[in-house]
């Protein structure tokens, strides 16, 4: 209900808002590559590099990271990278 009310206010206003498009697949892939490049665990880094070169990289990457000691670091890294993308998109509208 609350989301519908917010959506109604945005629709009625029509201006003053910037629509942020969803992250493209290639952007998500680049975020994963950047994360892999900065991991200090060379064994996991090698494993993830191989995953990114094979079929179903997103699901396999998620599985490998979720079962590693770097799970929380991945979430923090991804959030920061997404924030940077949003800031760039907002700045491109200004």
mmCIF file of N, CA and C in Angstrom:
data_model
loop_
_atom_site.group_PDB
_atom_site.id
_atom_site.type_symbol
_atom_site.label_atom_id
_atom_site.label_comp_id
_atom_site.label_asym_id
_atom_site.label_seq_id
_atom_site.Cartn_x
_atom_site.Cartn_y
_atom_site.Cartn_z
ATOM 1 N N UNK A 1 0.821 -1.198 0.000
ATOM 2 C CA UNK A 1 0.000 0.000 0.000
ATOM 3 C C UNK A 1 0.865 1.262 0.000
ATOM 4 N N UNK A 2 1.852 1.256 0.889
ATOM 5 C CA UNK A 2 2.707 2.436 1.002
ATOM 6 C C UNK A 2 3.478 2.686 -0.288
ATOM 7 N N UNK A 3 3.973 1.603 -0.908
ATOM 8 C CA UNK A 3 4.692 1.744 -2.172
ATOM 9 C C UNK A 3 3.783 2.294 -3.259
ATOM 10 N N UNK A 4 2.555 1.850 -3.291
ATOM 11 C CA UNK A 4 1.600 2.343 -4.283
ATOM 12 C C UNK A 4 1.340 3.830 -4.082
ATOM 13 N N UNK A 5 1.251 4.261 -2.839
ATOM 14 C CA UNK A 5 1.035 5.679 -2.539
ATOM 15 C C UNK A 5 2.238 6.503 -3.007
ATOM 16 N N UNK A 6 3.442 5.995 -2.729
ATOM 17 C CA UNK A 6 4.648 6.691 -3.177
ATOM 18 C C UNK A 6 4.694 6.772 -4.698
ATOM 19 N N UNK A 7 4.374 5.672 -5.363
ATOM 20 C CA UNK A 7 4.359 5.648 -6.821
ATOM 21 C C UNK A 7 3.340 6.649 -7.366
ATOM 22 N N UNK A 8 2.202 6.739 -6.726
ATOM 23 C CA UNK A 8 1.188 7.706 -7.142
ATOM 24 C C UNK A 8 1.686 9.132 -7.036
ATOM 25 N N UNK A 9 2.386 9.460 -5.966
ATOM 26 C CA UNK A 9 2.925 10.815 -5.793
ATOM 27 C C UNK A 9 3.975 11.123 -6.861
ATOM 28 N N UNK A 10 4.801 10.153 -7.177
ATOM 29 C CA UNK A 10 5.822 10.352 -8.202
ATOM 30 C C UNK A 10 5.165 10.566 -9.557
ATOM 31 N N UNK A 11 4.184 9.746 -9.873
ATOM 32 C CA UNK A 11 3.486 9.848 -11.154
ATOM 33 C C UNK A 11 2.769 11.187 -11.280
ATOM 34 N N UNK A 12 2.127 11.625 -10.223
ATOM 35 C CA UNK A 12 1.408 12.899 -10.241
ATOM 36 C C UNK A 12 2.360 14.073 -10.392
ATOM 37 N N UNK A 13 3.486 14.010 -9.706
ATOM 38 C CA UNK A 13 4.451 15.100 -9.747
ATOM 39 C C UNK A 13 5.060 15.241 -11.136
ATOM 40 N N UNK A 14 5.517 14.119 -11.680
ATOM 41 C CA UNK A 14 6.054 14.114 -13.038
ATOM 42 C C UNK A 14 7.423 14.725 -13.199
ATOM 43 N N UNK A 15 7.815 15.596 -12.314
ATOM 44 C CA UNK A 15 9.138 16.206 -12.445
ATOM 45 C C UNK A 15 9.834 16.178 -11.093
ATOM 46 N N UNK A 16 11.096 16.467 -11.137
ATOM 47 C CA UNK A 16 11.854 16.467 -9.895
ATOM 48 C C UNK A 16 12.404 15.104 -9.535
ATOM 49 N N UNK A 17 12.170 14.125 -10.396
ATOM 50 C CA UNK A 17 12.664 12.779 -10.157
ATOM 51 C C UNK A 17 13.511 12.331 -11.340
ATOM 52 N N UNK A 18 14.493 11.509 -11.042
ATOM 53 C CA UNK A 18 15.331 10.937 -12.088
ATOM 54 C C UNK A 18 15.109 9.436 -12.062
ATOM 55 N N UNK A 19 14.798 8.883 -13.213
ATOM 56 C CA UNK A 19 14.623 7.437 -13.298
ATOM 57 C C UNK A 19 16.000 6.795 -13.472
ATOM 58 N N UNK A 20 16.335 5.914 -12.564
ATOM 59 C CA UNK A 20 17.603 5.192 -12.630
ATOM 60 C C UNK A 20 17.315 3.830 -13.239
ATOM 61 N N UNK A 21 17.894 3.590 -14.392
ATOM 62 C CA UNK A 21 17.682 2.325 -15.091
ATOM 63 C C UNK A 21 18.388 1.190 -14.349
ATOM 64 N N UNK A 22 17.871 -0.006 -14.463
ATOM 65 C CA UNK A 22 18.541 -1.156 -13.825
ATOM 66 C C UNK A 22 19.951 -1.345 -14.373
ATOM 67 N N UNK A 23 20.767 -1.988 -13.591
ATOM 68 C CA UNK A 23 22.151 -2.254 -13.981
ATOM 69 C C UNK A 23 22.157 -3.246 -15.141
ATOM 70 N N UNK A 24 22.931 -2.926 -16.155
ATOM 71 C CA UNK A 24 23.067 -3.811 -17.317
ATOM 72 C C UNK A 24 23.897 -5.028 -16.934
ATOM 73 N N UNK A 25 23.723 -6.107 -17.665
ATOM 74 C CA UNK A 25 24.459 -7.342 -17.408
ATOM 75 C C UNK A 25 25.967 -7.111 -17.471
ATOM 76 N N UNK A 26 26.421 -6.371 -18.477
ATOM 77 C CA UNK A 26 27.863 -6.147 -18.606
ATOM 78 C C UNK A 26 28.403 -5.354 -17.426
ATOM 79 N N UNK A 27 27.583 -4.458 -16.845
ATOM 80 C CA UNK A 27 28.026 -3.690 -15.680
ATOM 81 C C UNK A 27 28.165 -4.603 -14.457
ATOM 82 N N UNK A 28 27.217 -5.498 -14.283
ATOM 83 C CA UNK A 28 27.300 -6.462 -13.183
ATOM 84 C C UNK A 28 28.519 -7.349 -13.329
ATOM 85 N N UNK A 29 28.800 -7.746 -14.560
ATOM 86 C CA UNK A 29 29.964 -8.589 -14.828
ATOM 87 C C UNK A 29 31.252 -7.849 -14.491
ATOM 88 N N UNK A 30 31.319 -6.568 -14.851
ATOM 89 C CA UNK A 30 32.502 -5.755 -14.548
ATOM 90 C C UNK A 30 32.704 -5.621 -13.036
ATOM 91 N N UNK A 31 31.619 -5.500 -12.297
ATOM 92 C CA UNK A 31 31.708 -5.419 -10.839
ATOM 93 C C UNK A 31 32.310 -6.710 -10.290
ATOM 94 N N UNK A 32 31.872 -7.839 -10.805
ATOM 95 C CA UNK A 32 32.425 -9.117 -10.359
ATOM 96 C C UNK A 32 33.915 -9.199 -10.692
ATOM 97 N N UNK A 33 34.289 -8.767 -11.890
ATOM 98 C CA UNK A 33 35.710 -8.790 -12.283
ATOM 99 C C UNK A 33 36.558 -7.922 -11.357
ATOM 100 N N UNK A 34 36.053 -6.734 -11.026
ATOM 101 C CA UNK A 34 36.797 -5.839 -10.134
ATOM 102 C C UNK A 34 36.945 -6.451 -8.738
ATOM 103 N N UNK A 35 35.892 -7.125 -8.280
ATOM 104 C CA UNK A 35 35.964 -7.780 -6.976
ATOM 105 C C UNK A 35 37.031 -8.871 -6.982
ATOM 106 N N UNK A 36 37.014 -9.686 -8.018
ATOM 107 C CA UNK A 36 37.982 -10.782 -8.119
ATOM 108 C C UNK A 36 39.409 -10.239 -8.128
ATOM 109 N N UNK A 37 39.637 -9.146 -8.815
ATOM 110 C CA UNK A 37 40.983 -8.577 -8.941
ATOM 111 C C UNK A 37 41.552 -8.111 -7.610
ATOM 112 N N UNK A 38 40.694 -7.786 -6.653
ATOM 113 C CA UNK A 38 41.200 -7.250 -5.388
ATOM 114 C C UNK A 38 41.177 -8.264 -4.234
ATOM 115 N N UNK A 39 40.786 -9.504 -4.503
ATOM 116 C CA UNK A 39 40.755 -10.541 -3.459
ATOM 117 C C UNK A 39 42.195 -10.955 -3.122
ATOM 118 N N UNK A 40 42.550 -10.970 -1.822
ATOM 119 C CA UNK A 40 43.906 -11.374 -1.454
ATOM 120 C C UNK A 40 44.135 -12.895 -1.486
ATOM 121 N N UNK A 41 43.065 -13.663 -1.507
ATOM 122 C CA UNK A 41 43.154 -15.132 -1.534
ATOM 123 C C UNK A 41 43.346 -15.581 -2.986
ATOM 124 N N UNK A 42 44.587 -15.929 -3.350
ATOM 125 C CA UNK A 42 44.894 -16.244 -4.748
ATOM 126 C C UNK A 42 44.175 -17.502 -5.233
ATOM 127 N N UNK A 43 43.927 -18.448 -4.339
ATOM 128 C CA UNK A 43 43.214 -19.667 -4.731
ATOM 129 C C UNK A 43 41.773 -19.347 -5.124
ATOM 130 N N UNK A 44 41.090 -18.558 -4.297
ATOM 131 C CA UNK A 44 39.716 -18.162 -4.621
ATOM 132 C C UNK A 44 39.710 -17.250 -5.842
ATOM 133 N N UNK A 45 40.680 -16.380 -5.948
ATOM 134 C CA UNK A 45 40.777 -15.493 -7.104
ATOM 135 C C UNK A 45 40.868 -16.309 -8.399
ATOM 136 N N UNK A 46 41.707 -17.307 -8.404
ATOM 137 C CA UNK A 46 41.857 -18.180 -9.572
ATOM 138 C C UNK A 46 40.546 -18.904 -9.872
ATOM 139 N N UNK A 47 39.891 -19.415 -8.834
ATOM 140 C CA UNK A 47 38.615 -20.116 -9.000
ATOM 141 C C UNK A 47 37.563 -19.187 -9.613
ATOM 142 N N UNK A 48 37.469 -17.982 -9.094
ATOM 143 C CA UNK A 48 36.467 -17.037 -9.589
ATOM 144 C C UNK A 48 36.784 -16.562 -11.010
ATOM 145 N N UNK A 49 38.056 -16.383 -11.315
ATOM 146 C CA UNK A 49 38.426 -16.019 -12.687
ATOM 147 C C UNK A 49 37.973 -17.101 -13.666
ATOM 148 N N UNK A 50 38.163 -18.354 -13.293
ATOM 149 C CA UNK A 50 37.709 -19.468 -14.134
ATOM 150 C C UNK A 50 36.190 -19.479 -14.271
ATOM 151 N N UNK A 51 35.504 -19.222 -13.183
ATOM 152 C CA UNK A 51 34.035 -19.191 -13.214
ATOM 153 C C UNK A 51 33.550 -18.121 -14.183
ATOM 154 N N UNK A 52 34.197 -16.963 -14.166
ATOM 155 C CA UNK A 52 33.768 -15.863 -15.032
ATOM 156 C C UNK A 52 33.994 -16.151 -16.511
ATOM 157 N N UNK A 53 34.809 -17.142 -16.810
ATOM 158 C CA UNK A 53 35.087 -17.490 -18.203
ATOM 159 C C UNK A 53 34.216 -18.637 -18.708
ATOM 160 N N UNK A 54 33.431 -19.243 -17.830
ATOM 161 C CA UNK A 54 32.620 -20.398 -18.226
ATOM 162 C C UNK A 54 31.145 -20.020 -18.334
ATOM 163 N N UNK A 55 30.323 -21.023 -18.655
ATOM 164 C CA UNK A 55 28.876 -20.828 -18.733
ATOM 165 C C UNK A 55 28.307 -20.511 -17.347
ATOM 166 N N UNK A 56 27.214 -19.776 -17.343
ATOM 167 C CA UNK A 56 26.487 -19.402 -16.129
ATOM 168 C C UNK A 56 27.392 -18.740 -15.081
ATOM 169 N N UNK A 57 28.113 -17.692 -15.479
ATOM 170 C CA UNK A 57 29.046 -17.074 -14.533
ATOM 171 C C UNK A 57 28.355 -16.435 -13.324
ATOM 172 N N UNK A 58 27.171 -15.886 -13.508
ATOM 173 C CA UNK A 58 26.516 -15.188 -12.398
ATOM 174 C C UNK A 58 26.128 -16.149 -11.276
ATOM 175 N N UNK A 59 25.464 -17.230 -11.628
ATOM 176 C CA UNK A 59 25.048 -18.200 -10.619
ATOM 177 C C UNK A 59 26.223 -18.905 -9.977
ATOM 178 N N UNK A 60 27.202 -19.272 -10.785
ATOM 179 C CA UNK A 60 28.372 -19.968 -10.248
ATOM 180 C C UNK A 60 29.229 -19.048 -9.373
ATOM 181 N N UNK A 61 29.332 -17.783 -9.774
ATOM 182 C CA UNK A 61 30.062 -16.795 -8.971
ATOM 183 C C UNK A 61 29.374 -16.639 -7.616
ATOM 184 N N UNK A 62 28.077 -16.463 -7.644
ATOM 185 C CA UNK A 62 27.310 -16.289 -6.412
ATOM 186 C C UNK A 62 27.511 -17.483 -5.482
ATOM 187 N N UNK A 63 27.425 -18.678 -6.044
ATOM 188 C CA UNK A 63 27.589 -19.892 -5.236
ATOM 189 C C UNK A 63 28.981 -19.944 -4.605
ATOM 190 N N UNK A 64 30.003 -19.682 -5.400
ATOM 191 C CA UNK A 64 31.380 -19.753 -4.892
ATOM 192 C C UNK A 64 31.631 -18.699 -3.815
ATOM 193 N N UNK A 65 31.176 -17.485 -4.044
ATOM 194 C CA UNK A 65 31.400 -16.418 -3.064
ATOM 195 C C UNK A 65 30.603 -16.677 -1.795
ATOM 196 N N UNK A 66 29.371 -17.150 -1.944
ATOM 197 C CA UNK A 66 28.539 -17.420 -0.762
ATOM 198 C C UNK A 66 29.118 -18.517 0.117
ATOM 199 N N UNK A 67 29.932 -19.374 -0.444
ATOM 200 C CA UNK A 67 30.536 -20.458 0.325
ATOM 201 C C UNK A 67 32.011 -20.180 0.622
ATOM 202 N N UNK A 68 32.369 -18.909 0.642
ATOM 203 C CA UNK A 68 33.743 -18.510 0.945
ATOM 204 C C UNK A 68 33.732 -17.561 2.140
ATOM 205 N N UNK A 69 34.923 -17.262 2.619
ATOM 206 C CA UNK A 69 35.042 -16.317 3.739
ATOM 207 C C UNK A 69 34.897 -14.866 3.276
ATOM 208 N N UNK A 70 34.718 -14.660 1.978
ATOM 209 C CA UNK A 70 34.614 -13.307 1.424
ATOM 210 C C UNK A 70 33.175 -12.897 1.107
ATOM 211 N N UNK A 71 32.228 -13.638 1.617
ATOM 212 C CA UNK A 71 30.809 -13.364 1.330
ATOM 213 C C UNK A 71 30.429 -11.930 1.708
ATOM 214 N N UNK A 72 30.715 -11.529 2.935
ATOM 215 C CA UNK A 72 30.351 -10.186 3.389
ATOM 216 C C UNK A 72 31.114 -9.111 2.626
ATOM 217 N N UNK A 73 32.380 -9.367 2.336
ATOM 218 C CA UNK A 73 33.173 -8.413 1.564
ATOM 219 C C UNK A 73 32.572 -8.207 0.184
ATOM 220 N N UNK A 74 32.044 -9.295 -0.412
ATOM 221 C CA UNK A 74 31.403 -9.201 -1.720
ATOM 222 C C UNK A 74 30.198 -8.276 -1.650
ATOM 223 N N UNK A 75 29.349 -8.461 -0.645
ATOM 224 C CA UNK A 75 28.158 -7.623 -0.534
ATOM 225 C C UNK A 75 28.534 -6.150 -0.340
ATOM 226 N N UNK A 76 29.513 -5.894 0.500
ATOM 227 C CA UNK A 76 29.948 -4.513 0.718
ATOM 228 C C UNK A 76 30.536 -3.913 -0.558
ATOM 229 N N UNK A 77 31.356 -4.678 -1.241
ATOM 230 C CA UNK A 77 31.969 -4.222 -2.488
ATOM 231 C C UNK A 77 30.904 -3.919 -3.530
ATOM 232 N N UNK A 78 29.967 -4.835 -3.688
ATOM 233 C CA UNK A 78 28.906 -4.670 -4.691
ATOM 234 C C UNK A 78 28.062 -3.431 -4.400
ATOM 235 N N UNK A 79 27.703 -3.226 -3.156
ATOM 236 C CA UNK A 79 26.906 -2.048 -2.789
ATOM 237 C C UNK A 79 27.654 -0.761 -3.133
ATOM 238 N N UNK A 80 28.939 -0.709 -2.794
ATOM 239 C CA UNK A 80 29.731 0.492 -3.107
ATOM 240 C C UNK A 80 29.810 0.725 -4.613
ATOM 241 N N UNK A 81 30.008 -0.340 -5.374
ATOM 242 C CA UNK A 81 30.079 -0.219 -6.834
ATOM 243 C C UNK A 81 28.749 0.248 -7.416
ATOM 244 N N UNK A 82 27.646 -0.261 -6.890
ATOM 245 C CA UNK A 82 26.325 0.163 -7.372
ATOM 246 C C UNK A 82 26.064 1.620 -7.015
ATOM 247 N N UNK A 83 26.505 2.040 -5.833
ATOM 248 C CA UNK A 83 26.359 3.447 -5.453
ATOM 249 C C UNK A 83 27.125 4.349 -6.421
ATOM 250 N N UNK A 84 28.319 3.929 -6.799
ATOM 251 C CA UNK A 84 29.114 4.701 -7.764
ATOM 252 C C UNK A 84 28.382 4.800 -9.100
ATOM 253 N N UNK A 85 27.807 3.694 -9.562
ATOM 254 C CA UNK A 85 27.037 3.712 -10.817
ATOM 255 C C UNK A 85 25.863 4.677 -10.739
ATOM 256 N N UNK A 86 25.149 4.655 -9.633
ATOM 257 C CA UNK A 86 23.989 5.542 -9.470
ATOM 258 C C UNK A 86 24.438 7.000 -9.465
ATOM 259 N N UNK A 87 25.524 7.289 -8.767
ATOM 260 C CA UNK A 87 26.027 8.667 -8.735
ATOM 261 C C UNK A 87 26.398 9.134 -10.138
ATOM 262 N N UNK A 88 27.068 8.270 -10.908
ATOM 263 C CA UNK A 88 27.428 8.631 -12.285
ATOM 264 C C UNK A 88 26.181 8.888 -13.132
ATOM 265 N N UNK A 89 25.174 8.064 -12.946
ATOM 266 C CA UNK A 89 23.938 8.234 -13.741
ATOM 267 C C UNK A 89 23.223 9.526 -13.341
ATOM 268 N N UNK A 90 23.178 9.821 -12.074
ATOM 269 C CA UNK A 90 22.545 11.063 -11.630
ATOM 270 C C UNK A 90 23.318 12.260 -12.186
ATOM 271 N N UNK A 91 24.628 12.219 -12.097
ATOM 272 C CA UNK A 91 25.452 13.329 -12.592
ATOM 273 C C UNK A 91 25.287 13.527 -14.093
ATOM 274 N N UNK A 92 25.008 12.453 -14.810
ATOM 275 C CA UNK A 92 24.827 12.597 -16.260
ATOM 276 C C UNK A 92 23.525 13.325 -16.593
ATOM 277 N N UNK A 93 22.573 13.353 -15.664
ATOM 278 C CA UNK A 93 21.316 14.073 -15.884
ATOM 279 C C UNK A 93 21.432 15.545 -15.500
ATOM 280 N N UNK A 94 22.413 15.863 -14.700
ATOM 281 C CA UNK A 94 22.536 17.244 -14.194
ATOM 282 C C UNK A 94 23.306 18.132 -15.137
#
